[in-house]
Coordinates of C-alpha atoms in Angstrom, one line a residue:
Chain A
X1 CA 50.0 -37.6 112.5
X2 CA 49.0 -38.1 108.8
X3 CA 51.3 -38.4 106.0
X4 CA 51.4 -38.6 102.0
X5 CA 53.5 -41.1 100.7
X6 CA 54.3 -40.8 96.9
X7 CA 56.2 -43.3 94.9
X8 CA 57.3 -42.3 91.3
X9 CA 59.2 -44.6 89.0
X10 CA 58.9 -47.2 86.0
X11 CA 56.6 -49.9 86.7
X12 CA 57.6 -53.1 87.4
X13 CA 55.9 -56.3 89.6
X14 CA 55.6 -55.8 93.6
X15 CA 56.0 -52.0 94.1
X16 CA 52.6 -51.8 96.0
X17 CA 53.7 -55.2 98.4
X18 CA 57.4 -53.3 99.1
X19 CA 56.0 -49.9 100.3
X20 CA 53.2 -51.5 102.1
X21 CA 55.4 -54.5 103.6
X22 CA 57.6 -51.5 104.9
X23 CA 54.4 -49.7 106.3
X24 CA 53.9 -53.1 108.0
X25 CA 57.0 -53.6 109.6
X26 CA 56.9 -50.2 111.0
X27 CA 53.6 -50.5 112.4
X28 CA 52.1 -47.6 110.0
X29 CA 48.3 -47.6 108.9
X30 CA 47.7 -47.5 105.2
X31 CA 44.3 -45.4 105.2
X32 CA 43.8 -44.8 101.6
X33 CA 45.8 -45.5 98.4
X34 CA 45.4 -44.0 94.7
X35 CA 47.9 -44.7 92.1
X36 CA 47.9 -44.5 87.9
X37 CA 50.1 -45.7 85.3
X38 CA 51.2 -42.8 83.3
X39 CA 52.6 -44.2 79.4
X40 CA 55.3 -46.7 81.3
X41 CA 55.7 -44.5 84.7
X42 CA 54.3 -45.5 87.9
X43 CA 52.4 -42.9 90.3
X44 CA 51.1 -43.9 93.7
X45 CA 50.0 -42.0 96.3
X46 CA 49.4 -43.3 99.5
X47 CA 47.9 -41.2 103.1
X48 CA 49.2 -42.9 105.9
X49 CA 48.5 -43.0 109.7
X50 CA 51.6 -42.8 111.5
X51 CA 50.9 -42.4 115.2
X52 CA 51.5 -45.9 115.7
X53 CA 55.0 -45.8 113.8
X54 CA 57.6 -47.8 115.6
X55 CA 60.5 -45.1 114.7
X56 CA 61.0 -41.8 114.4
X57 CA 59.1 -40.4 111.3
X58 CA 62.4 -38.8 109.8
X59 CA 64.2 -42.3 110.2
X60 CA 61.1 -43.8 108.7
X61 CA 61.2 -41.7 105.7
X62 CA 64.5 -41.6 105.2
X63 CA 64.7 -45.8 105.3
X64 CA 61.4 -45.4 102.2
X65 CA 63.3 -43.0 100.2
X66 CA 66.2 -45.5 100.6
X67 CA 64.0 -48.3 99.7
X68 CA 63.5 -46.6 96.7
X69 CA 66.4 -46.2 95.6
X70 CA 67.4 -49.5 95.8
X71 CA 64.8 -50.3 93.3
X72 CA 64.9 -47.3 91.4
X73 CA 61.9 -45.2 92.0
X74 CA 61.7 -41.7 94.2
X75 CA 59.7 -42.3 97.3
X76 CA 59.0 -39.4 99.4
X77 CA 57.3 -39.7 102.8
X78 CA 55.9 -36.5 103.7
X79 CA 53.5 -34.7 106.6
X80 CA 50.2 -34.1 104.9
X81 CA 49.8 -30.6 106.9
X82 CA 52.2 -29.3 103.4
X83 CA 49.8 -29.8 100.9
X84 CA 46.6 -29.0 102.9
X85 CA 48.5 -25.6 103.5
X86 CA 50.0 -25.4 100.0
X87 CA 46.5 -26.0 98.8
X88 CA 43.4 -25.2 100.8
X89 CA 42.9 -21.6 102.2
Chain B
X1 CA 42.1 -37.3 100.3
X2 CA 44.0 -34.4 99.0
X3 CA 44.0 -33.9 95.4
X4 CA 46.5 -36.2 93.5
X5 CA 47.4 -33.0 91.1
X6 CA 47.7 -30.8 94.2
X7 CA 49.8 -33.5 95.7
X8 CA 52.0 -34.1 92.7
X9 CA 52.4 -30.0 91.8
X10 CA 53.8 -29.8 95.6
X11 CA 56.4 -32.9 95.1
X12 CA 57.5 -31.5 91.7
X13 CA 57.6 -28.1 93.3
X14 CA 60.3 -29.5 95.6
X15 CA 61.7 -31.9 93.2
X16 CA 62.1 -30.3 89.8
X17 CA 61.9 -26.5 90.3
X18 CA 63.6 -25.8 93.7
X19 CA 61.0 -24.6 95.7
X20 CA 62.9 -24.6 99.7
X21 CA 62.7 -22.5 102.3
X22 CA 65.6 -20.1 102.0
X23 CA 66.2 -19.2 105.8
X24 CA 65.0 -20.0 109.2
X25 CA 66.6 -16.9 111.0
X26 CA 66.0 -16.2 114.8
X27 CA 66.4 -13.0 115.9
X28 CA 68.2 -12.8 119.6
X29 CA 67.9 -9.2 121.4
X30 CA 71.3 -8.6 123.3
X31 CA 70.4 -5.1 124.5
X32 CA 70.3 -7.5 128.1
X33 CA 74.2 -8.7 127.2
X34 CA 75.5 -4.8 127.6
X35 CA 78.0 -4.4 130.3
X36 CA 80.6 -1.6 130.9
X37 CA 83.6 -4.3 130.8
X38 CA 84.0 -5.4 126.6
X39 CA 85.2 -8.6 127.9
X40 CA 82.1 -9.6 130.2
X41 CA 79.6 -8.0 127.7
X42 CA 81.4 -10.8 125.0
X43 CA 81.1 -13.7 127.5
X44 CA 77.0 -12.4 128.3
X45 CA 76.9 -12.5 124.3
X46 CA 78.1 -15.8 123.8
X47 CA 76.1 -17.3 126.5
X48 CA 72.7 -16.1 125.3
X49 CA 73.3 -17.2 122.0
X50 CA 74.3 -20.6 122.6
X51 CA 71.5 -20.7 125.1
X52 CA 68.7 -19.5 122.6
X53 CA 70.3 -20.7 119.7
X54 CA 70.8 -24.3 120.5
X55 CA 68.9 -26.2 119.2
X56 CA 67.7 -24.0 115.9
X57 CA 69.6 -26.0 113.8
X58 CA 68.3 -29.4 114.6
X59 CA 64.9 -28.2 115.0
X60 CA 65.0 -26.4 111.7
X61 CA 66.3 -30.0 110.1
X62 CA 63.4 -32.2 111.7
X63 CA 61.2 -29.9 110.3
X64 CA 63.0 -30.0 106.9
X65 CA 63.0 -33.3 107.0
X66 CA 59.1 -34.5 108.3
X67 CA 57.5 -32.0 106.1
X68 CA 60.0 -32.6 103.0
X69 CA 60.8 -29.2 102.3
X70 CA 64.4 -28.6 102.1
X71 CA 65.4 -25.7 105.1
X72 CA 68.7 -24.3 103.1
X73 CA 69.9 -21.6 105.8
X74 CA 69.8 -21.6 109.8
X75 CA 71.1 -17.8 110.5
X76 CA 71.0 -15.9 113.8
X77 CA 70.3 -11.9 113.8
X78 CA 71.3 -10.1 116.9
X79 CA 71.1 -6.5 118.1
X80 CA 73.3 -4.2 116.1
X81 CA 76.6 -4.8 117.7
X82 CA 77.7 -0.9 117.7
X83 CA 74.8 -0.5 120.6
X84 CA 76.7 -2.6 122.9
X85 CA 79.7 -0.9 121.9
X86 CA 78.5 2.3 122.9
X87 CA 78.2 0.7 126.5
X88 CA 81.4 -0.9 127.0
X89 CA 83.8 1.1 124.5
X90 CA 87.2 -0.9 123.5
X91 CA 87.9 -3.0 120.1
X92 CA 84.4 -4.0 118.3
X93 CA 86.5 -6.7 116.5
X94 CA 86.0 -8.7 119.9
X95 CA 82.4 -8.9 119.5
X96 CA 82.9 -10.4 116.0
X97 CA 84.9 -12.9 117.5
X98 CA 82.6 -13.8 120.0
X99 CA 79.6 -13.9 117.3
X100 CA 81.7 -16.1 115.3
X101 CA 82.5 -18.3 118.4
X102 CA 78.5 -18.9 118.5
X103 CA 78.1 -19.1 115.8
X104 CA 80.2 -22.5 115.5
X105 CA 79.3 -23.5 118.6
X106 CA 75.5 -23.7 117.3
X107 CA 76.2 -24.5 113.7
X108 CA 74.1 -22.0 111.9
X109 CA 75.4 -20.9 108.4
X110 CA 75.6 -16.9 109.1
X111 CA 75.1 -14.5 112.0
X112 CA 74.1 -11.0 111.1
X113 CA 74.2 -7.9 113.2
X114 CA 77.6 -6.6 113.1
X115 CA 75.9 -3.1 112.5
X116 CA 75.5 0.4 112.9
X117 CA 72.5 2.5 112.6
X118 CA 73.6 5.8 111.7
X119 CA 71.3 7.5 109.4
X120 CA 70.9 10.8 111.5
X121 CA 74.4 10.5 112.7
X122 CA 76.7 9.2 114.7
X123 CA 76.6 7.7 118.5
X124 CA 79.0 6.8 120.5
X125 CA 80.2 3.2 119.1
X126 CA 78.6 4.1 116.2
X127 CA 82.0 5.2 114.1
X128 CA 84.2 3.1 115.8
X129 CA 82.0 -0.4 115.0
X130 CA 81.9 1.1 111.1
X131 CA 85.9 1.4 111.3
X132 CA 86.1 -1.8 112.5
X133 CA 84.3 -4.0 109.7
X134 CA 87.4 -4.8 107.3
X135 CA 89.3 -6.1 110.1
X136 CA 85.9 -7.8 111.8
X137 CA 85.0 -9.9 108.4
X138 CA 88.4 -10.7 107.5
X139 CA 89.0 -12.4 110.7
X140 CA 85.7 -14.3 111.3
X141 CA 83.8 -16.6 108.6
X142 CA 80.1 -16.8 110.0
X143 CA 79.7 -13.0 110.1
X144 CA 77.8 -10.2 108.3
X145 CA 77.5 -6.6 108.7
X146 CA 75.3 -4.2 107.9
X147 CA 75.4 0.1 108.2
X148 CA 72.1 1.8 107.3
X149 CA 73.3 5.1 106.5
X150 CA 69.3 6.9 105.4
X151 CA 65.9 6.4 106.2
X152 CA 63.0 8.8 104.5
X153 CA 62.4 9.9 108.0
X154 CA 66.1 11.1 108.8
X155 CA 67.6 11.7 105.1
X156 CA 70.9 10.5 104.1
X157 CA 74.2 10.8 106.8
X158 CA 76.3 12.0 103.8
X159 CA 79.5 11.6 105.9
X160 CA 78.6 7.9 106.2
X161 CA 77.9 7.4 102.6
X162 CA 81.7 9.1 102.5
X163 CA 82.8 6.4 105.1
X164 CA 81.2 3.5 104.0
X165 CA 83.1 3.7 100.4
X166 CA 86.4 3.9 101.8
X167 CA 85.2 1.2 103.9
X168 CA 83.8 -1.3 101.5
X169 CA 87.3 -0.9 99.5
X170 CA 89.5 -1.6 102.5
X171 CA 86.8 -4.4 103.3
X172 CA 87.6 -5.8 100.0
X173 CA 91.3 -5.2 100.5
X174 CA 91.2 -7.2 103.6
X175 CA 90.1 -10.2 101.9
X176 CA 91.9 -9.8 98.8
X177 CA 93.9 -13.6 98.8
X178 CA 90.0 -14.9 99.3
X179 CA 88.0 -13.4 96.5
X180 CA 86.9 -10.2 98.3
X181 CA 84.7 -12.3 100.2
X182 CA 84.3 -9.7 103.0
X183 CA 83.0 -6.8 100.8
X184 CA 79.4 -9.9 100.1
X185 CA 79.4 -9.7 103.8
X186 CA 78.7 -6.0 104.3
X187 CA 75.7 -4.1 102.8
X188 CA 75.0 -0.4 103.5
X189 CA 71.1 -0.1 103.4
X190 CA 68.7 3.2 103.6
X191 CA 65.5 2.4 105.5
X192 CA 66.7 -1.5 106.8
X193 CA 64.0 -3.0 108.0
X194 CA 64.3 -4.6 111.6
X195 CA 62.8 -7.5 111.4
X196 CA 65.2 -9.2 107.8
X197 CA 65.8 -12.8 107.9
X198 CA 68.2 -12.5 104.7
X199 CA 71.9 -12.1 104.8
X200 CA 74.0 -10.0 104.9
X201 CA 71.5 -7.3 106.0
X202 CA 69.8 -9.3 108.8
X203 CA 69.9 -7.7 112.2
X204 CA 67.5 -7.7 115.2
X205 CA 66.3 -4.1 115.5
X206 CA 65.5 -2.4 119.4
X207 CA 61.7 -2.8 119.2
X208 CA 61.8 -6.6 118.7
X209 CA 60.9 -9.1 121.3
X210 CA 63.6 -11.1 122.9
X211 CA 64.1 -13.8 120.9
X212 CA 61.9 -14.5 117.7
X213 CA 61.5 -16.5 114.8
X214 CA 61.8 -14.8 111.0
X215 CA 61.5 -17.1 107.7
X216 CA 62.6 -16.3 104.0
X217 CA 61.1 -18.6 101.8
X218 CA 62.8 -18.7 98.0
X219 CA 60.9 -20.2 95.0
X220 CA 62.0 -18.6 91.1
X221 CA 62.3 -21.4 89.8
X222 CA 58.5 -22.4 90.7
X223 CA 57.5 -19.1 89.6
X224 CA 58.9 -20.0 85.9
X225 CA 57.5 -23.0 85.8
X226 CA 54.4 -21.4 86.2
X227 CA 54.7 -19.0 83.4
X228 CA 56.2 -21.9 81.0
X229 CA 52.5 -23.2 81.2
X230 CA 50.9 -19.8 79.7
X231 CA 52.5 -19.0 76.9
X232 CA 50.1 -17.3 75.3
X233 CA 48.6 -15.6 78.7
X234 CA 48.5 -12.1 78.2
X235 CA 49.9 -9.8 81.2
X236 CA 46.9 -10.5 83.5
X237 CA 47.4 -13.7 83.2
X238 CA 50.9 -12.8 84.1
X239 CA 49.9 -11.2 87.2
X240 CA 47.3 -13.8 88.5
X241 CA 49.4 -16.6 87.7
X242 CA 52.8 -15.1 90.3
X243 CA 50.0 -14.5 92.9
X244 CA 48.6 -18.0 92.7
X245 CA 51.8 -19.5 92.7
X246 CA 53.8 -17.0 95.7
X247 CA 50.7 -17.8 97.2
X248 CA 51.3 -21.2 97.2
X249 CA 55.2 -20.8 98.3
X250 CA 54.3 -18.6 100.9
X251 CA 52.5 -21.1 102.5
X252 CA 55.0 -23.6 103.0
X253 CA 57.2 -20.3 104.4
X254 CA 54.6 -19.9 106.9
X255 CA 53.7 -23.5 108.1
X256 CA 57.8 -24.2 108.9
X257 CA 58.1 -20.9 110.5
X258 CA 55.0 -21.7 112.5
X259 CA 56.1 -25.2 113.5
X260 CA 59.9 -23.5 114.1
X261 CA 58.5 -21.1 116.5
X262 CA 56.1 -23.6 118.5
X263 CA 59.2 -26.0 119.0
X264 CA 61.7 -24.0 120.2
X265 CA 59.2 -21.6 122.5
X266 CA 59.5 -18.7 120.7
X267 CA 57.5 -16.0 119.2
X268 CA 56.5 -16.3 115.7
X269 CA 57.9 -12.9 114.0
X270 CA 57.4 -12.5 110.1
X271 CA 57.4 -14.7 107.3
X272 CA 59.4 -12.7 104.6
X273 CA 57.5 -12.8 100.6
X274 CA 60.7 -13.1 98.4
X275 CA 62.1 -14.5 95.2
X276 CA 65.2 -15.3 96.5
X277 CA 67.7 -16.7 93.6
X278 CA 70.8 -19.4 94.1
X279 CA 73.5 -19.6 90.9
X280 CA 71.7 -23.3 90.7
X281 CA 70.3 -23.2 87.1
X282 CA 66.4 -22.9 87.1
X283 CA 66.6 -20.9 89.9
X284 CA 66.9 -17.7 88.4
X285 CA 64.8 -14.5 89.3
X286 CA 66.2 -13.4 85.3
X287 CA 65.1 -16.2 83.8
X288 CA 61.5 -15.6 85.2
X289 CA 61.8 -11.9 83.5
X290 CA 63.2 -13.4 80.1
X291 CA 59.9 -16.3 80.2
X292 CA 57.6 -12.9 81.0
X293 CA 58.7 -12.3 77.4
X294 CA 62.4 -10.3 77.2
X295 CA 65.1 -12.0 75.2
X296 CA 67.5 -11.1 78.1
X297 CA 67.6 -9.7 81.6
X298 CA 68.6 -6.2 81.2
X299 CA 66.4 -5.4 77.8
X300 CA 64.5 -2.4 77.7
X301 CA 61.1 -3.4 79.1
X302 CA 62.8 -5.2 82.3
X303 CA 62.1 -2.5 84.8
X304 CA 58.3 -2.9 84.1
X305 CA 58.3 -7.1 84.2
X306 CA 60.2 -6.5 87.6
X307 CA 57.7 -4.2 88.4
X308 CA 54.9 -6.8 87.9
X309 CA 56.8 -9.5 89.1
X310 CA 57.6 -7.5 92.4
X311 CA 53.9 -6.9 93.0
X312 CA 52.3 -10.2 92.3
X313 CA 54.9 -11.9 94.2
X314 CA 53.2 -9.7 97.5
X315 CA 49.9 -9.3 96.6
X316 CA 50.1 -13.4 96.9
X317 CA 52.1 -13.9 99.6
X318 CA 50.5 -11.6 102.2
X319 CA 47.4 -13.5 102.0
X320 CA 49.2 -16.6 102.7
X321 CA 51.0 -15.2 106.2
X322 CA 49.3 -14.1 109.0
X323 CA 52.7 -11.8 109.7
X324 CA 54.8 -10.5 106.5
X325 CA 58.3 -8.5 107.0
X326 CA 61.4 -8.4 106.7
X327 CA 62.6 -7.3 103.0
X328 CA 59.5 -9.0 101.2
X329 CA 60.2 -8.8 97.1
X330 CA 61.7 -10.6 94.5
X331 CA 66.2 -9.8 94.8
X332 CA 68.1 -9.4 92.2
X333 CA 71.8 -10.0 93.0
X334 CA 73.8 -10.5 90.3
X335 CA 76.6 -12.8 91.3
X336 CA 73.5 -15.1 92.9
X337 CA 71.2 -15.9 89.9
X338 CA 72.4 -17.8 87.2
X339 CA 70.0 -16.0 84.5
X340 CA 72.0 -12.2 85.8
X341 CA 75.3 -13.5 85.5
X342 CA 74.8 -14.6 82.2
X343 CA 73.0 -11.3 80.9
X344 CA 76.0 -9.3 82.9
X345 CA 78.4 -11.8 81.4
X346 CA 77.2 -10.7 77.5
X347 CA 76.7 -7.1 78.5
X348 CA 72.7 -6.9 78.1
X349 CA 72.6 -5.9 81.9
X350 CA 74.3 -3.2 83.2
X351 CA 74.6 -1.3 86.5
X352 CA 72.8 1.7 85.5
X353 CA 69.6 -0.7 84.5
X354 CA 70.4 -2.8 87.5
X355 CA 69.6 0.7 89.5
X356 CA 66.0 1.7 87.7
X357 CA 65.5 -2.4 88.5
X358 CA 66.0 -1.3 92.1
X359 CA 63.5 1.3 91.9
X360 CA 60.6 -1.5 91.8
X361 CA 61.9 -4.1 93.5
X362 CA 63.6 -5.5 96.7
X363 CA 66.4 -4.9 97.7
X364 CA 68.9 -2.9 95.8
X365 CA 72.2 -3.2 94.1
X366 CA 73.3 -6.5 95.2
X367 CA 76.0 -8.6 94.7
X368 CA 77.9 -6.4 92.0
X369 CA 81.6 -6.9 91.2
X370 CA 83.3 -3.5 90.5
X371 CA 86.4 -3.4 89.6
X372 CA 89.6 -3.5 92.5
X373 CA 90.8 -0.1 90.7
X374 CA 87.7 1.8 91.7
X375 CA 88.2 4.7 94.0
X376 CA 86.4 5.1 96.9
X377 CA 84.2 8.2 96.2
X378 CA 82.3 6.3 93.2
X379 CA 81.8 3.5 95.5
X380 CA 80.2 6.4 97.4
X381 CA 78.5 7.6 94.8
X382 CA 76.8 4.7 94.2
X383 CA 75.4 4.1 97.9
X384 CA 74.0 7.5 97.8
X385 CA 72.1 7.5 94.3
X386 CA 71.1 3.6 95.3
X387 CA 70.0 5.6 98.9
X388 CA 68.5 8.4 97.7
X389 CA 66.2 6.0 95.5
X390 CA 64.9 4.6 98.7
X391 CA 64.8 8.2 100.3
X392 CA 62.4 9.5 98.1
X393 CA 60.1 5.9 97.5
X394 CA 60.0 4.8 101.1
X395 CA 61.3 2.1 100.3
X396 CA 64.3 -0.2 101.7
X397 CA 67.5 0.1 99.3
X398 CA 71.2 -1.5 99.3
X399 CA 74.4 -1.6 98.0
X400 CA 76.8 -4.5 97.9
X401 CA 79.4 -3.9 95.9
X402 CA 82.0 -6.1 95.6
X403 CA 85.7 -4.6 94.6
X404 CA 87.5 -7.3 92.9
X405 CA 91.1 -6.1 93.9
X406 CA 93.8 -6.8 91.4
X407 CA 91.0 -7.4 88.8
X408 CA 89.6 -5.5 85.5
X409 CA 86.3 -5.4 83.7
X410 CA 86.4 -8.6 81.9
X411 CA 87.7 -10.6 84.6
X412 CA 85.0 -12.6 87.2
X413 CA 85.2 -13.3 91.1
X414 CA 84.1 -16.9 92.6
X415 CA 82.7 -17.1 95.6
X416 CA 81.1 -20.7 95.4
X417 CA 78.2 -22.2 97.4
X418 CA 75.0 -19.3 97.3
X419 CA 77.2 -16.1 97.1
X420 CA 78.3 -17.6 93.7
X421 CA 80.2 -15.7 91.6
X422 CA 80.4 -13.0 88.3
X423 CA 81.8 -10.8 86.1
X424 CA 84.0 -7.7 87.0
X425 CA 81.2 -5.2 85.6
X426 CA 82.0 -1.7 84.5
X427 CA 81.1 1.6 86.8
X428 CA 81.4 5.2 85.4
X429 CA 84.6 6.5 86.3
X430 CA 83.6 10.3 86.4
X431 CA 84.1 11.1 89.8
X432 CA 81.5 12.3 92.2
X433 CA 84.6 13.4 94.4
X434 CA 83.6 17.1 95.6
X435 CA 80.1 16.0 95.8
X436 CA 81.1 13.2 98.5
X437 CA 83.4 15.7 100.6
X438 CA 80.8 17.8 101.0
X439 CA 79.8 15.8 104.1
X440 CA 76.6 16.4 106.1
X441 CA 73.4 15.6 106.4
X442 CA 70.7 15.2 102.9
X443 CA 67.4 16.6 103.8
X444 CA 64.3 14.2 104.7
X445 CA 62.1 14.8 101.7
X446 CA 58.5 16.0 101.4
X447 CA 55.9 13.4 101.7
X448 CA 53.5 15.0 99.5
X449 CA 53.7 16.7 96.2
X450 CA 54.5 13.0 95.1
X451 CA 55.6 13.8 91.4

């Protein structure tokens, strides 16, 4: 499966190299990346491929949002079936 | 790649303005589960549940949980309990304890079904479940009960409106040392639907399938945030912008129910279009009435935002499920939404406005704390005026009334978690008495001359 990961937060040096050093680890394809700087706050958005993933893909987000807390952003890692349903007829 | 708006209006959805799916419920037929022998009919219940029902829960969380949408409620409806009473005769109350039994044994939040249908009258089991509710909800947790006591088609079973409010007092009674919490367990409904994920109402009528999968999705507080971004929209822009956005809800209602159903081999039933409030602030089906443009829930112009509000919510919703059931319109119960018990708390809502809100809307008088003094015929009263509303618009209404035993206008109940809590509000006291003790049967109305 696809999925969309977000990462929200105040910007600061190596956010890109965590989440995708964590994509690494877990064996999970970065396909396309967008993100924006927003006055100080950091946006990135991130579709993933996680077929490949070496865990579960609740333990998987659940380690990212963790990540994230530890260095105070919101990470979410999420199937991308929700927003193609939310927003595409 | 999806849009990075799109993208970011879904995580803030979830984030900031509590969009969640409010229930995964599955429906379980027990009609199979009837024996003669109460005691074998229990242990055939029990089985079957924990059999279909076992792994609803942790399915219901993965899904929660890979799709980020928080799953709130994992509830089970079963077949109205009073039909299996019929069968085997004895103490109903045994059937609530084996429903509760389940319903720990599975770990879902609520079980619904401990009902009667009784809108033409009586069946065997019928009376005897009804007489049995007090002492049902005050010794189980998990449990809710439902009687529906009219339907358009039937009329109204005035001898069960007369029941049901000596009922609802003694369920109150029963329950007294714990907040009343029995009486937010039992509604009495005219025309209940079959298929109603929501609590307490839900039940799993006769012409469901087996087993089945029903979904209530929630969402006020995405609705507001919608409106906050039109301020100057007038009331088409309204309209268009609570389509786009239940729309959007819906959706997500639909995709979990669809995924719930393909995972645990079951039939996809109904995904349910509602506005379902929680007391969490900025959840608040009032608060979207006061951004339409009221100063407060309750003002004179309320019935018509409702109206609106109502509408738009299915008009966008049934084009984003290919099934849509169950109750399907925003609620309004008062102890529930933060925005009502505020407007109750400074008088601007009261029950008679709560009633014409009722006319328009899902479901009905909801939620509503009375006070404990209140005899049993108003209670009565109230069920059949809230019934008769239904009656005549073919529409699903409900009373749950809440007497707050011991306790005065003034005072307030707490329930805590998503039952919440309120104000003791105040009922007219003119009795309805003789009216009530007439008993019999209020006619099925004409279903033209529609003025």
């Amino acid at each position: 499966m696809r999925a969309v990961i977000t990462v929200v937060g105040k910007d600061m040096v190596g956010i890109l190299a965590r989440v995708s050093a964590f994509c690494a680890e877990n064996n999970v394809n970065i396909i396309e990346v967008t993100q924006s700087i927003l006055q100080d706050m950091f946006c990135m958005i991130m579709l993933v491929d996680t077929r490949e993933c070496t865990r579960e893909f609740t333990d998987f987000a659940d380690l990212l949002a963790k990540l994230g807390e530890e260095n105070g952003l919101v990470i979410s890692a999420m199937h991308e079936e929700i927003f193609n349903t939310m927003h595409r007829i | 790649m999806i849009n990075t708006q799109d993208i970011l209006e879904t995580i803030s959805m979830i984030r900031s303005e509590h969009l969640d799916i409010r229930t995964v419920t599955m429906g379980i037929s027990l009609l199979d589960c009837a024996r003669s022998d109460i005691n074998e009919s229990c242990r055939k219940i029990y089985d079957k549940i924990a059999f279909r029902a076992e792994k609803l829960v942790k399915t219901s969380d993965d899904i929660a949980k890979e799709y980020g949408v928080p799953i709130i409620n994992k509830r089970i409806a079963v077949t109205p309990i009073a039909m299996l009473a019929a069968a085997s005769g004895g103490d109903p109350v045994k059937y609530a304890l084996a429903l509760e039994n389940a319903a720990q044994q599975v770990g879902v939040n609520f079980i619904g079904g401990y009902s009667a249908l009784v809108q033409k009258g009586f069946a065997g089991g019928d009376e005897e479940l009804i007489r049995s509710i007090p002492e049902a909800l005050a010794v189980t947790e998990h449990i809710c009960s439902s009687v529906n006591i009219g339907s358009t088609k039937a009329g109204i079973n005035m001898d069960a409106v007369k029941l049901m409010g000596d009922i609802v007092k003694q369920t109150a009674h029963a329950t007294a040392d714990r907040d009343c919490i029995g009486a937010a367990k039992l509604v009495v409904f005219c025309n209940a639907p079959d298929d109603n994920p929501f609590m307490a109402g839900a039940f799993h009528g006769a012409g469901e399938p087996d087993c089945v999968i029903n979904v209530g999705v929630s969402g006020p507080g995405v609705v507001k945030a919608a409106l906050e971004k039109i301020p100057e929209g007038d009331i088409t822009d309204v309209a268009d912008t609570i389509k786009k956005t239940a729309f959007k809800i819906t959706r997500v209602g639909q995709l979990a129910a669809y995924e719930a159903a393909k995972r645990l081999g079951v039939p996809f039933g109904i995904v349910d279009l509602s506005l379902a409030p929680t007391p969490a602030v900025g959840d608040s089906v009032a608060r979207i009435l006061e951004e339409i443009g009221l100063e407060n829930c309750g003002a004179h112009g309320t019935t018509a935002a409702l109206a609106l509000l109502n509408d738009a919510v299915k008009k966008g919703g049934t084009m984003a499920s290919s099934h849509v059931g169950g109750l399907s319109g925003a609620f309004i119960p008062v102890t529930e939404d933060e925005g009502m018990i505020a407007a109750a708390s400074a008088g601007h809502l009261c029950i008679e406005k709560l009633e014409a809100m009722t006319a328009v809307c899902s479901v009905g008088l909801d939620m509503i704390v009375v006070p404990g003094d209140t005899s049993p015929e108003v209670i009565s009263g109230v069920i059949a005026d809230e019934a008769a509303i239904g009656l005549i618009n073919y529409k699903t209404t409900a009373v749950r009334l809440i007497p707050a035993i011991g306790k005065r206008v003034g005072d307030t109940l707490n329930f805590g978690g998503l039952l919440g809590g309120g104000p003791v509000m105040r009922l007219n006291e003119s009795s309805p008495a003789k009216f009530i003790n007439r008993g019999g049967r209020l006619p099925a109305p004409l279903q033209s001359l529609r003025n």
